[in-house]
Coordinates of C-alpha atoms in Angstrom, one line a residue:
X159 CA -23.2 -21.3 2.0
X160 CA -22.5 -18.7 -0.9
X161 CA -19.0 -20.2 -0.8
X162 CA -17.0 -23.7 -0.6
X163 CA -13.6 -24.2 0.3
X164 CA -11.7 -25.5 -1.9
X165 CA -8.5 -26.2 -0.4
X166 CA -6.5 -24.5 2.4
X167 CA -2.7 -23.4 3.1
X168 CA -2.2 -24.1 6.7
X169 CA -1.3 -22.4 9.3
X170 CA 2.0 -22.3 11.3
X171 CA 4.2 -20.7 13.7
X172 CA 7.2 -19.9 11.4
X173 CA 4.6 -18.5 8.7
X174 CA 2.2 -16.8 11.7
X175 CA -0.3 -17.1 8.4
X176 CA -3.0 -19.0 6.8
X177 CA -5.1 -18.9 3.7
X178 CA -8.6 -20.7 2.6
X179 CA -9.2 -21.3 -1.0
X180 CA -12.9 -20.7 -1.4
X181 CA -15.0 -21.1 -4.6
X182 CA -18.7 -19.0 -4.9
X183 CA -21.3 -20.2 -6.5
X184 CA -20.5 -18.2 -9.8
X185 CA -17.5 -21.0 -10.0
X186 CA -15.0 -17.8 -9.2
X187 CA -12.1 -18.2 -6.8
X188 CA -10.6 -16.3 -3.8
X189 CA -8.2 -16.6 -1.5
X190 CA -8.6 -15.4 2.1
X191 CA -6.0 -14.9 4.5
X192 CA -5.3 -14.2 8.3
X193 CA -2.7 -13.9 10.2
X194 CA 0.2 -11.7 12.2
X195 CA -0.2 -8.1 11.2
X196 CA 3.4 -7.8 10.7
X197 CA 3.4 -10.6 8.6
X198 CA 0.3 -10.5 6.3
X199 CA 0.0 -6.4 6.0
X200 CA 3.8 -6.3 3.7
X201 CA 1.7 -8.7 1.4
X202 CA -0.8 -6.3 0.7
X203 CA -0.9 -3.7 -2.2
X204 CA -4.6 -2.4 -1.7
X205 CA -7.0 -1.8 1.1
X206 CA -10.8 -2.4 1.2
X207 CA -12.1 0.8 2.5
X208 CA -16.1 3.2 2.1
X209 CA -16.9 0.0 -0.1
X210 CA -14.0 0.5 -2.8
X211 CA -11.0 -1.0 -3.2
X212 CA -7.7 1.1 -2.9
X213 CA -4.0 1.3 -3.4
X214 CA -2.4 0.8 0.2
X215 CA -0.6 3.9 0.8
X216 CA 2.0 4.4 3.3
X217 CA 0.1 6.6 4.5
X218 CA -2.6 3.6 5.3
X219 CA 0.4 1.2 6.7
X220 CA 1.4 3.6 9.2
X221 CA -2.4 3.9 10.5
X222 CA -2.9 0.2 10.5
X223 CA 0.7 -0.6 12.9
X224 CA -0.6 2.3 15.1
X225 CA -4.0 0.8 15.5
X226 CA -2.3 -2.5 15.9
X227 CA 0.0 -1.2 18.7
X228 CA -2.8 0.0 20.1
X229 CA -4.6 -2.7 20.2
X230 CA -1.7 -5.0 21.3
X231 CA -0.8 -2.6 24.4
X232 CA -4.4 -3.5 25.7
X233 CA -3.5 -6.7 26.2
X234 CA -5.6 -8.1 23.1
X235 CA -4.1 -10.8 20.2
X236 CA -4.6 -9.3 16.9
X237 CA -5.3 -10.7 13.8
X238 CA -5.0 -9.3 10.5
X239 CA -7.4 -10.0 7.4
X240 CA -7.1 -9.9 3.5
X241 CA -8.3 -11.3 0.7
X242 CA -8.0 -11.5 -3.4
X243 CA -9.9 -12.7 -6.4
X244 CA -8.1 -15.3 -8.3
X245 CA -8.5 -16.0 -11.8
X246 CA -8.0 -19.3 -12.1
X247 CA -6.4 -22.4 -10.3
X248 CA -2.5 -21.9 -9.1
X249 CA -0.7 -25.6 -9.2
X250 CA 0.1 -26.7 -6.2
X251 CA -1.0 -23.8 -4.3
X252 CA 2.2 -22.4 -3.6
X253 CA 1.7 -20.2 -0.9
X254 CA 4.2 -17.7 -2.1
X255 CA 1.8 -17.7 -5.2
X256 CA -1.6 -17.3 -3.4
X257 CA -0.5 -15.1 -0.8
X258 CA 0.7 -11.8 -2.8
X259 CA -1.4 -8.5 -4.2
X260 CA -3.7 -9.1 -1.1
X261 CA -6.7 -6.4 -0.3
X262 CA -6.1 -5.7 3.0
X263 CA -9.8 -5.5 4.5
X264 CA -9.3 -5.0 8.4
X265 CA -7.3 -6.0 12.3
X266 CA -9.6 -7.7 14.7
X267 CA -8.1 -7.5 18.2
X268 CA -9.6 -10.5 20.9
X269 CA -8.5 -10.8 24.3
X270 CA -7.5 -14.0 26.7
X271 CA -8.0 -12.8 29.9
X272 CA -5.7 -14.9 32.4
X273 CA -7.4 -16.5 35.1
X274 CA -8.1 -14.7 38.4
X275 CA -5.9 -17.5 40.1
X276 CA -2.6 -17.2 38.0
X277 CA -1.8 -13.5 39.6
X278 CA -1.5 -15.5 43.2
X279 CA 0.6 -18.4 41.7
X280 CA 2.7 -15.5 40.0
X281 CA 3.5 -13.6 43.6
X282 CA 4.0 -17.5 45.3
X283 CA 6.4 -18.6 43.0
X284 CA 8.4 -15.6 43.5
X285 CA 8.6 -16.0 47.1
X286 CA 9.1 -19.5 47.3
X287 CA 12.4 -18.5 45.0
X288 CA 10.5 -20.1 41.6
X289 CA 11.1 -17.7 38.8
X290 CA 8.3 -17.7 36.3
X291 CA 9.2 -17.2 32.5
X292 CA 6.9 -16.4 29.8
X293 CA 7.7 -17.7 25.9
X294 CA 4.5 -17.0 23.8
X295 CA 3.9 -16.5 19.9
X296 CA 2.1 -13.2 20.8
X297 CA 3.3 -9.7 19.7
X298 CA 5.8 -7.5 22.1
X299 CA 3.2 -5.3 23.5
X300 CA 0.9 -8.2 23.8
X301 CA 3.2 -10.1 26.1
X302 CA 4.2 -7.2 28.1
X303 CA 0.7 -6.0 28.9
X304 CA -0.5 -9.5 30.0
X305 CA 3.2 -10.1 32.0
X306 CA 2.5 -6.8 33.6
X307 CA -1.0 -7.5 34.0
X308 CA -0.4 -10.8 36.5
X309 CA 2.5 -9.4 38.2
X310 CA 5.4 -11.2 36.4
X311 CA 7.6 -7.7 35.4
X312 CA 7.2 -4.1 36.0
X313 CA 5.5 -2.0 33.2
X314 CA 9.2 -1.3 32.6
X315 CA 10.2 -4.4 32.2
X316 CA 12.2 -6.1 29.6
X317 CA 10.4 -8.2 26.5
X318 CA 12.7 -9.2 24.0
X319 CA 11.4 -11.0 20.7
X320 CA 12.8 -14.1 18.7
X321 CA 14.5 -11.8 16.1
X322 CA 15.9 -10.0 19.5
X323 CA 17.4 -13.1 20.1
X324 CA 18.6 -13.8 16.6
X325 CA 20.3 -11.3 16.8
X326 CA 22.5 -12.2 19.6
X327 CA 25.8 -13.9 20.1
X328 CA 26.2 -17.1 22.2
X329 CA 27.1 -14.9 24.9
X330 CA 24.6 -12.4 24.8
X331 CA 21.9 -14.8 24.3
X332 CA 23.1 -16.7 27.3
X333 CA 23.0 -13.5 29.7
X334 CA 19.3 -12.6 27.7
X335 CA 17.9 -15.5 29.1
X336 CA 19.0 -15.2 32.7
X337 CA 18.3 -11.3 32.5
X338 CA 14.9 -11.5 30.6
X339 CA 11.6 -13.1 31.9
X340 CA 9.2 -12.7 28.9
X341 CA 9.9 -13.6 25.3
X342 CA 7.4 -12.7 22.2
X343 CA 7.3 -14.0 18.8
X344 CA 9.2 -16.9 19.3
X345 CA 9.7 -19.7 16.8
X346 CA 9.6 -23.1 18.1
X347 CA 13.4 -23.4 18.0
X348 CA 13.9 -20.4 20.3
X349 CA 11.7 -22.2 22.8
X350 CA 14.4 -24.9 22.6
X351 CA 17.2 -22.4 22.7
X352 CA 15.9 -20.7 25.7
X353 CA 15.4 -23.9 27.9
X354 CA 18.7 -25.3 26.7
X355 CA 20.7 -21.9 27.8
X356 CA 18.7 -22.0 31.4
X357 CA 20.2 -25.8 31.5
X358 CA 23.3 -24.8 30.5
X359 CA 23.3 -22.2 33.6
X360 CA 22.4 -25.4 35.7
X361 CA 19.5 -24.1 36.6
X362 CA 16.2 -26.9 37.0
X363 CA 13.8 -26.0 33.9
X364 CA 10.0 -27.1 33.9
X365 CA 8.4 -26.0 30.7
X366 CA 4.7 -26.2 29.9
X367 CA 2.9 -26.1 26.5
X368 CA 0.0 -27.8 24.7
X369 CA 0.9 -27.3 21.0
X370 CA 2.9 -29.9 18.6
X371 CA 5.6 -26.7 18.8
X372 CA 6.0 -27.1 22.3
X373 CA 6.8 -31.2 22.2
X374 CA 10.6 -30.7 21.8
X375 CA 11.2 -28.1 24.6
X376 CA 8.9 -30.1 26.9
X377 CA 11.0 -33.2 25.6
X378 CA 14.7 -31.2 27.2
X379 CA 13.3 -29.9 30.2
X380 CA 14.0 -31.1 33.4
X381 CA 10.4 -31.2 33.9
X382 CA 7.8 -31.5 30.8
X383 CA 4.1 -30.3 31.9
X384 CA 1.4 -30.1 29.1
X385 CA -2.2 -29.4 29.2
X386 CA -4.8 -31.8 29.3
X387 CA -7.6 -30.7 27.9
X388 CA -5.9 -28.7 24.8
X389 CA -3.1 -30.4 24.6
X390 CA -1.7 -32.6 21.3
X391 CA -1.1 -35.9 21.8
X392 CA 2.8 -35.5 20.9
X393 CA 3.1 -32.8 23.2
X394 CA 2.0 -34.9 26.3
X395 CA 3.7 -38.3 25.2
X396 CA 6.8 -35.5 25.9
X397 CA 6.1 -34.4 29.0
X398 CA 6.7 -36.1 32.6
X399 CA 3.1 -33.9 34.1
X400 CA 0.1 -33.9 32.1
X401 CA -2.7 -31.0 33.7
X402 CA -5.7 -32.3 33.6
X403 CA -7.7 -28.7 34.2
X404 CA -5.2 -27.1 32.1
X405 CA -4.4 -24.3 35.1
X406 CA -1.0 -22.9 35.4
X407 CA -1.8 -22.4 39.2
X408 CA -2.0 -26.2 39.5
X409 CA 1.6 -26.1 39.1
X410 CA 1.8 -24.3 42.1
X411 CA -0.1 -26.3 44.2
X412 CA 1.7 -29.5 43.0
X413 CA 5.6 -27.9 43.7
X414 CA 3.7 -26.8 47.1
X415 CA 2.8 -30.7 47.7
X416 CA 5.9 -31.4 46.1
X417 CA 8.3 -29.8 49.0
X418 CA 5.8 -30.4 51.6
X419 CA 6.0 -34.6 51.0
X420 CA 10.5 -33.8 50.5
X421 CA 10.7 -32.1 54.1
X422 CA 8.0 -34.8 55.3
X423 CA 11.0 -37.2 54.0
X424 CA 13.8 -35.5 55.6
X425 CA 11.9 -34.9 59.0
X426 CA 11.3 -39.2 58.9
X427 CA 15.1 -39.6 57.6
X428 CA 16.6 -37.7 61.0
X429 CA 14.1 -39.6 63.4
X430 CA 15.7 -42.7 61.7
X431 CA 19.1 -42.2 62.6

């Protein structure tokens, strides 16, 4: 390969960034980054654009948040990417070092389509008086298009974000959480917040996840479900369900089983007596 990595700033879900340290075969050094488009486009001071390198206008920032509304209204997760030469090694590789003056070079949008099933489990759990909640890392329009998409709010429907909810007081953020049924750009201590205020309004939380973020909210929950397959390790030690195809409509079927086997209980109880 015309280039090695050298070292690399990971990623995470309070930064929504990461960065590779890469080294070409002349000896010189770059640092590459992807990451949020919110976050990684107000580190950027030039764009890459007809083969030249530019000074980002605003002019260039207000194209690149339309095209990434755009793209995020379609239901597609969007990635930003820049780049810039270094000129030498930068101890420790601070990230707040690394990542500045960045050439922005593009947005690459890549869609999760949600599985045929999970529309079906949507419309059951409603009438069966479950009420689905969805708490992703994805941007607003992201997370409304795919809620919309499998039947979980109407196309007017509220989404509020994790700086929505910082925002709030107490109160507020206790009546958000009853009110709203998708949140976006959350940090993994509003995922914690949100379960704990559903608790609080005695209502009987299951939460699923498969990333190390998730663990803690899985931990609190009434019911912890994590994925199988994807899953960390630390994630399903937390949980009480592990998923073993990773398919949200398996929850479903199991709460189906579930009451079936409690009024197959109940029914034996009263023949008893």
């Amino acid at each position: 390969s015309e280039y090695t990595e050298i070292t690399e700033i990971s990623f995470d879900s309070a930064r929504k960034r990461m960065t590779s340290i890469n080294q070409n075969v002349a000896g010189e050094l770059s640092a590459s980054s992807k990451g949020a488009p919110e976050v990684l486009l107000p580190l950027c001071t030039h764009i890459y654009e007809g083969d030249e390198i530019k000074p980002l206008t605003q002019t260039d920032r207000d194209a690149i948040v339309e095209i990434n509304a755009g793209l995020a209204e379609n239901a597609l997760r969007v990635l930003a990417f820049a780049y810039r030469p270094l000129d030498g090694e930068i101890p420790g590789w601070e990230p707040e070092q690394v990542e500045k003056n960045l050439i922005f070079v593009g947005l690459i949008g890549m869609i999760d389509p949600p599985r045929d099933e999970v529309r079906d489990a949507m419309r059951i759990c409603k009438m069966a008086g479950i009420r689905p909640i969805m708490i992703t890392g994805d941007h607003k329009l992201t997370a409304r298009a795919v809620a919309v998409d499998v039947g979980l709010i109407d196309p007017e429907g509220e989404v509020l974000s994790g700086a929505d909810l910082d925002g709030l007081t107490p109160e507020e953020y206790n009546d958000a959480v009853i009110r709203c049924n998708v949140f976006a750009r959350v940090a993994p201590e509003h995922k914690l917040q949100i379960v704990s205020a559903l608790k609080s309004h005695n209502e009987v939380v299951a939460m699923t996840g498969d990333g190390v973020n998730d663990a803690p909210a899985i931990k609190i929950a009434d019911v912890g479900i994590s994925m199988g397959i994807r899953g960390a390790d630390v994630t399903k030690e937390a949980s009480d369900v592990i998923l073993t195809d990773d398919n949200f409509a398996t929850i479903v079927s199991a709460v189906e089983k579930g009451r079936e086997i409690y009024s197959n209980i109940r029914k034996f109880v009263r023949f008893l007596l």
